[in-house]
mmCIF file of C-alpha atoms and ligand atoms in Angstrom:
data_model
loop_
_atom_site.group_PDB
_atom_site.id
_atom_site.type_symbol
_atom_site.label_atom_id
_atom_site.label_comp_id
_atom_site.label_asym_id
_atom_site.label_seq_id
_atom_site.Cartn_x
_atom_site.Cartn_y
_atom_site.Cartn_z
ATOM 1 C CA MET A 1 153.632 -24.728 304.409
ATOM 2 C CA ALA A 2 153.137 -21.334 302.765
ATOM 3 C CA LEU A 3 149.775 -19.726 303.187
ATOM 4 C CA PRO A 4 147.891 -19.083 299.982
ATOM 5 C CA SER A 5 148.554 -15.622 298.583
ATOM 6 C CA THR A 6 145.644 -13.280 298.311
ATOM 7 C CA TYR A 7 145.192 -10.309 296.024
ATOM 8 C CA ALA A 8 145.845 -7.901 298.913
ATOM 9 C CA ASP A 9 149.114 -9.693 299.728
ATOM 10 C CA ARG A 10 150.578 -8.741 296.370
ATOM 11 C CA ASN A 11 151.271 -5.266 297.605
ATOM 12 C CA CYS A 12 152.460 -6.243 301.042
ATOM 13 C CA SER A 13 156.049 -7.292 301.530
ATOM 14 C CA LEU A 14 155.248 -8.380 305.083
ATOM 15 C CA ALA A 15 152.823 -10.932 303.668
ATOM 16 C CA ARG A 16 155.499 -12.034 301.196
ATOM 17 C CA ALA A 17 158.103 -12.387 303.963
ATOM 18 C CA LEU A 18 155.652 -14.364 306.097
ATOM 19 C CA GLU A 19 155.207 -16.814 303.252
ATOM 20 C CA ILE A 20 158.877 -17.690 303.778
ATOM 21 C CA VAL A 21 159.428 -17.373 307.533
ATOM 22 C CA GLY A 22 155.983 -16.841 309.046
ATOM 23 C CA GLU A 23 155.612 -20.375 310.273
ATOM 24 C CA ARG A 24 156.678 -20.946 313.900
ATOM 25 C CA TRP A 25 159.075 -23.850 313.351
ATOM 26 C CA THR A 26 160.706 -22.125 310.410
ATOM 27 C CA LEU A 27 161.586 -19.010 312.370
ATOM 28 C CA LEU A 28 162.851 -21.131 315.282
ATOM 29 C CA ILE A 29 165.117 -23.039 312.875
ATOM 30 C CA VAL A 30 166.485 -19.695 311.705
ATOM 31 C CA ARG A 31 166.959 -18.607 315.341
ATOM 32 C CA ASP A 32 168.921 -21.772 316.112
ATOM 33 C CA ALA A 33 171.048 -21.194 313.015
ATOM 34 C CA PHE A 34 171.977 -17.797 314.521
ATOM 35 C CA TYR A 35 172.880 -19.649 317.742
ATOM 36 C CA GLY A 36 175.305 -21.785 315.747
ATOM 37 C CA VAL A 37 173.306 -24.953 315.149
ATOM 38 C CA ARG A 38 174.285 -26.460 311.795
ATOM 39 C CA ARG A 39 173.536 -30.161 311.853
ATOM 40 C CA PHE A 40 170.195 -31.774 311.094
ATOM 41 C CA GLY A 41 170.305 -33.888 314.243
ATOM 42 C CA ASP A 42 171.067 -30.865 316.428
ATOM 43 C CA PHE A 43 168.141 -28.888 315.008
ATOM 44 C CA ALA A 44 165.913 -31.919 315.630
ATOM 45 C CA THR A 45 167.071 -32.319 319.240
ATOM 46 C CA GLN A 46 166.966 -28.628 320.093
ATOM 47 C CA LEU A 47 163.550 -27.980 318.637
ATOM 48 C CA GLY A 48 161.882 -31.304 319.358
ATOM 49 C CA ILE A 49 160.442 -31.071 315.857
ATOM 50 C CA PRO A 50 159.394 -34.228 313.978
ATOM 51 C CA ARG A 51 162.149 -35.128 311.526
ATOM 52 C CA ALA A 52 159.838 -35.058 308.512
ATOM 53 C CA SER A 53 158.725 -31.511 309.383
ATOM 54 C CA LEU A 54 162.328 -30.468 309.852
ATOM 55 C CA THR A 55 163.291 -31.931 306.471
ATOM 56 C CA THR A 56 160.489 -30.036 304.721
ATOM 57 C CA ARG A 57 161.351 -26.746 306.376
ATOM 58 C CA LEU A 58 165.087 -26.997 305.843
ATOM 59 C CA LYS A 59 164.484 -27.768 302.173
ATOM 60 C CA ALA A 60 162.229 -24.745 301.821
ATOM 61 C CA LEU A 61 164.770 -22.489 303.550
ATOM 62 C CA VAL A 62 167.529 -23.733 301.233
ATOM 63 C CA GLN A 63 165.276 -23.253 298.230
ATOM 64 C CA GLU A 64 164.654 -19.651 299.284
ATOM 65 C CA ASP A 65 168.388 -19.105 299.855
ATOM 66 C CA VAL A 66 167.926 -18.363 303.554
ATOM 67 C CA LEU A 67 170.100 -21.352 304.445
ATOM 68 C CA ALA A 68 172.794 -23.036 302.378
ATOM 69 C CA ARG A 69 173.672 -26.714 302.736
ATOM 70 C CA ASP A 70 177.396 -27.384 302.452
ATOM 71 C CA ASP A 71 179.252 -30.513 301.330
ATOM 72 C CA ASN A 72 179.194 -31.916 304.860
ATOM 73 C CA GLY A 73 175.421 -31.633 304.926
ATOM 74 C CA GLU A 74 175.556 -28.755 307.411
ATOM 75 C CA TYR A 75 173.235 -25.766 307.172
ATOM 76 C CA ARG A 76 174.410 -22.167 307.472
ATOM 77 C CA LEU A 77 172.691 -18.858 307.117
ATOM 78 C CA THR A 78 173.330 -17.076 303.836
ATOM 79 C CA ASP A 79 173.642 -13.292 303.701
ATOM 80 C CA LYS A 80 169.933 -13.267 302.931
ATOM 81 C CA GLY A 81 169.360 -15.360 306.065
ATOM 82 C CA VAL A 82 171.565 -13.159 308.244
ATOM 83 C CA ALA A 83 169.499 -10.202 307.013
ATOM 84 C CA LEU A 84 166.618 -11.614 309.085
ATOM 85 C CA TRP A 85 168.452 -10.805 312.327
ATOM 86 C CA PRO A 86 166.846 -7.397 313.007
ATOM 87 C CA ALA A 87 163.396 -8.990 312.698
ATOM 88 C CA ILE A 88 164.316 -11.807 315.085
ATOM 89 C CA ARG A 89 165.954 -9.401 317.545
ATOM 90 C CA ALA A 90 162.857 -7.195 317.497
ATOM 91 C CA LEU A 91 160.521 -10.140 318.123
ATOM 92 C CA MET A 92 162.722 -11.363 320.975
ATOM 93 C CA ALA A 93 162.693 -7.873 322.523
ATOM 94 C CA TRP A 94 158.925 -7.695 322.158
ATOM 95 C CA GLY A 95 158.570 -11.085 323.838
ATOM 96 C CA ASP A 96 160.859 -9.960 326.672
ATOM 97 C CA ASP A 97 158.957 -6.700 327.142
ATOM 98 C CA PHE A 98 155.510 -8.234 327.356
ATOM 99 C CA TYR A 99 155.984 -11.857 328.426
ATOM 100 C CA SER A 100 159.138 -12.000 330.530
ATOM 101 C CA PRO A 101 158.506 -10.096 333.796
ATOM 102 C CA LYS A 102 161.919 -11.041 335.227
ATOM 103 C CA GLY A 103 163.768 -9.389 332.352
ATOM 104 C CA VAL A 104 165.395 -10.419 329.120
ATOM 105 C CA LYS A 105 165.842 -14.123 328.519
ATOM 106 C CA ARG A 106 168.889 -13.614 326.326
ATOM 107 C CA ALA A 107 171.116 -10.615 326.802
ATOM 108 C CA LEU A 108 172.956 -9.231 323.780
ATOM 109 C CA HIS A 109 176.334 -7.545 324.116
ATOM 110 C CA HIS A 110 178.916 -6.127 321.747
ATOM 111 C CA ALA A 111 181.751 -8.689 321.901
ATOM 112 C CA GLU A 112 184.446 -6.038 321.483
ATOM 113 C CA ASP A 113 183.636 -3.840 324.489
ATOM 114 C CA ASP A 114 180.938 -5.861 326.289
ATOM 115 C CA GLY A 115 178.491 -2.973 325.817
ATOM 116 C CA PRO A 116 174.822 -3.941 326.079
ATOM 117 C CA ILE A 117 173.004 -3.758 322.731
ATOM 118 C CA ASP A 118 169.788 -1.732 322.685
ATOM 119 C CA ALA A 119 166.485 -2.616 321.058
ATOM 120 C CA ARG A 120 167.620 -1.014 317.796
ATOM 121 C CA GLY A 121 170.771 -3.109 317.609
ATOM 122 C CA ARG A 122 173.164 -0.378 318.710
ATOM 123 C CA CYS A 123 175.911 -0.824 321.311
ATOM 124 C CA THR A 124 175.124 1.432 324.271
ATOM 125 C CA ARG A 125 178.853 1.748 325.065
ATOM 126 C CA CYS A 126 180.465 2.651 321.725
ATOM 127 C CA GLY A 127 177.353 3.559 319.722
ATOM 128 C CA ASP A 128 178.117 1.177 316.858
ATOM 129 C CA LEU A 129 175.414 -0.697 315.006
ATOM 130 C CA VAL A 130 176.714 -4.162 315.898
ATOM 131 C CA GLU A 131 177.215 -6.682 313.102
ATOM 132 C CA VAL A 132 175.789 -10.149 313.735
ATOM 133 C CA PRO A 133 179.151 -11.986 314.191
ATOM 134 C CA GLU A 134 180.138 -9.344 316.790
ATOM 135 C CA ILE A 135 177.110 -10.053 318.949
ATOM 136 C CA GLN A 136 177.645 -11.950 322.185
ATOM 137 C CA ILE A 137 174.554 -13.704 323.516
ATOM 138 C CA ALA A 138 174.193 -14.893 327.116
ATOM 139 C CA PRO A 139 171.388 -15.918 329.456
ATOM 140 C CA GLY A 140 169.741 -12.824 330.945
ATOM 141 C CA PRO A 141 167.811 -12.275 334.216
ATOM 142 C CA GLY A 142 164.639 -13.755 332.715
ATOM 143 C CA PHE A 143 166.358 -16.952 331.622
ATOM 144 C CA GLU A 144 164.857 -19.926 333.412
ATOM 145 C CA SER A 145 167.339 -22.722 333.834
ATOM 146 C CA THR A 146 165.836 -26.161 333.544
ATOM 147 C CA GLY A 147 168.764 -27.648 335.426
ATOM 148 C CA PRO A 148 172.004 -28.960 334.007
ATOM 149 C CA ALA A 149 171.724 -29.320 330.232
ATOM 150 C CA LYS A 150 171.167 -32.919 329.273
ATOM 151 C CA ASP A 151 173.165 -32.715 326.067
ATOM 152 C CA PRO A 152 176.335 -30.870 325.035
ATOM 153 C CA VAL A 153 174.535 -28.815 322.358
ATOM 154 C CA SER A 154 172.082 -27.316 324.878
ATOM 155 C CA ALA A 155 174.915 -26.659 327.298
ATOM 156 C CA LYS A 156 176.792 -24.708 324.626
ATOM 157 C CA MET A 157 173.704 -22.828 323.480
ATOM 158 C CA ASN A 158 173.001 -21.692 327.040
ATOM 159 C CA ALA A 159 176.533 -20.520 327.719
ATOM 160 C CA PRO A 160 177.725 -17.054 326.598
ATOM 161 C CA ARG A 161 178.719 -17.269 322.958
ATOM 162 C CA ARG A 162 178.912 -15.325 319.738
ATOM 163 C CA LEU A 163 176.143 -15.556 317.204
ATOM 164 C CA LEU A 164 176.886 -17.772 314.191
ATOM 165 C CA GLU A 165 179.812 -19.434 315.966
ATOM 166 C CA PRO A 166 179.340 -23.126 315.166
ATOM 167 C CA ILE A 167 178.302 -25.388 318.018
HETATM 168 ZN ZN1 ZN B 201 180.447 -1.400 321.533
#
C-alpha cells in the first residue's frame, strides 16, 4: 500500500508520513478510531471497505504502532496514533471550508465548558488547547442526515459524543 520512496522523499517528513497514512482508507480507519470504533466488524460496516483491504490496513497500522490490538481483538489508537489528531482536524476544517457550503459537518466543542474549538484546536471559551479525550463531537449545520441510522453503531457515531469513547 505504501508508495515507493524516491530520493527526494528522504528529506521530506510529509512524504514519510504519507507512506503510513496517505492512503484514503487508512486515514478513514484512523478517523473512525477517534470516533470510538474498535471492532473489526464495525470498521467494515462503517467504511464499507472490503474485509481483505481492512485486514491489510489494520495490520499495517498496528505494525507502525498507530493502532494497538488488545486481547479482545479490539483496535485502539496508541499515543502515536492520537498524535495524528491535529492533522485530521486540519483536513476536516479544510474540507468544511471549501466543500461544505452549509457549514461544518462535525462541530467540535470543549466537553468541560461547551466552548467551540477553533481551527487551531483551541477552546474559544476558556482558551485551552483541548486534549483529544476532552473533545466533544456533534453533527454541525453542514451535516446531511441520511435518515434514521440503520445500525446502532452509526446512530452512536452521529450523536454528540466524546472522541475516543468506545462505541
Ligand atoms: Zn474550554
